[in-house]
Amino acid sequence: MAAPTVSKAAALGCNNKPAFPELDFRSGARVEELNKLIQEFTKHDQREYDDQRALEIHTAKDFIFSMLGMVQKLDQKLPVANEYLLLSGGVREGVVDLDLDELNVYARGTDYDMDFTLLVPALKLHDRNQPVTLDMRHSALCHSWLSLRLFDEGTISKWKDCCTIVDHINGATNYFFSPTKVADWFYDSISIVLSEIQKKPQRGMPKVEKVEKNGTIISIILGVGSSRMLYDIVPVVSFKGWPAVAQSWLMENHFWDGKITEEEVISGFYLVPACSYKGKKDNEWRLSFARSEVQLKKCISSSLMQAYQACKAIIIKLLSRPKAISPYHLRSMMLWACDRLPASYLAQEDYAAHFLLGLIDDLQHCLVNKMCPNYFIPQCNMLEHLSEETVMLHARKLSSVRSDPAEHLRTAIEHVKAANRLTLELQRRGSTTSIPSPQSDGGDPSQPDDRLAKKLQQLVTENPGKSISVFINPDDVTRPHFRIDDKFF
């Protein structure tokens, strides 16, 4: 007698009951719903700009670059041929590792519509091919003092007044570049230039709505047409090459291997004006790898970036007091996750919810263990200074998020929608309508001159993946010169 036939489904213990929707075990939230909420947040958070807004953004940027050219002309301290790094998002958004206590609170929708961070080199060391060795004897990890002995006599003479002086037993004098004194000089110089510009206002010129010094950065809010733009300007020291202290990081395997070249990743780094928690504010700078992070971002999947942005929006207010966690910590955790997890997994388009929950779990793990290694210098623990009370308080707050992520996502969506509504309302009221958009010198004055915007867009389109910079000629501050790699336009 033949054996009874057993179906494959029965053999596997399956039945005909409908499958349950995928659920998050901890909160019971439906993964599909979390994905939809993240998509909705992304839609409201990433606004598309029409031609008029794009022109206003370009006009504000052009004004800032021209202003910096005039700062250079004041006392020739800034390098004549300078190269700035412009980042989308302000210092408060964690685009650079600048955890400053003195930052004033600005809110999108209330104070500004778009925010940017501009790194402006006060000094450049671009003529070295070997690993850069810094003076870290007096500093915590990831920090350094900077002696002007590395520079020529002319540079020392120009910047003496922005240094702290240390006399050695042998009678030699050492000048250490001071982040606080440089920031004071920068703020005073910008204030002088803006005062001169405002004495002779020109048609189409942005309205300077606010200029404030926040610790060692200068925050400027410009009104152009119907837009308000926040620029956080950071004086930095720019280096080509790679610091010796981060040399071992290059020996490890990373998620970006084979996607971008090592030359792109280690093309340069900065010293930014921020000291450690026990450091000397007048002397200590922090190493920043912002240039490398711009390159690494190209290798991160869109779904992971959406989860990161949503997670950042949730935690930025929830964990703001007492100050412990910044968005930069979350970014570091995301980069470590990219090294830890398979690229095929992180590339899944419908896994944003999994990534969001994972980032929250990672952050809570880092807090409980008081351990968050810097991505480029892993021996530097960025949470080492926190008290047990602070980390446990924030860990408990994150536990509430993890218990109901959908509700926290809805709150984040409402906040970004409210900010957008406020922006639109201010535009309707004509809060900055007295500031005309830039007009062409000839032809119909009602037609905005979009030649510069089109030129910029053309350069970006025709040069994918290349470094696009702006060169300022101090003898001709009326126009920027676009530089792509080593070619000027």
Coordinates of C-alpha atoms in Angstrom, one line a residue, residues 17 21 36 38 45 55 63 117-118 144 152 167 186 192 214 220 222 238 278 325 337 370 387 420 437 449 452 488-489:
K17 CA -4.3 30.9 8.2
P21 CA 1.7 41.6 9.6
K36 CA 4.8 54.9 6.1
I38 CA 9.1 57.6 8.1
D45 CA 11.4 67.4 6.0
L55 CA 18.0 81.7 -6.8
F63 CA 26.6 87.4 -0.4
T117 CA 27.4 75.4 8.0
L118 CA 30.4 77.0 6.3
S144 CA 45.2 69.2 19.7
D152 CA 56.5 80.8 8.0
D167 CA 58.0 80.9 26.9
F186 CA 36.5 86.7 13.0
I192 CA 33.0 95.7 10.5
N214 CA 27.8 81.6 19.6
I220 CA 24.2 85.0 10.5
L222 CA 19.9 86.5 6.0
S238 CA 42.6 73.1 7.0
K278 CA 38.7 69.3 30.7
I325 CA 23.8 63.5 23.2
A337 CA 26.5 50.2 11.8
K370 CA 28.8 55.1 28.4
S387 CA 27.9 61.1 34.7
N420 CA 6.7 74.5 7.2
S437 CA 15.2 89.4 -5.6
D449 CA 18.5 87.0 -13.4
L452 CA 24.3 82.3 -11.9
F488 CA 38.6 77.5 -12.3
F489 CA 35.5 78.9 -14.1

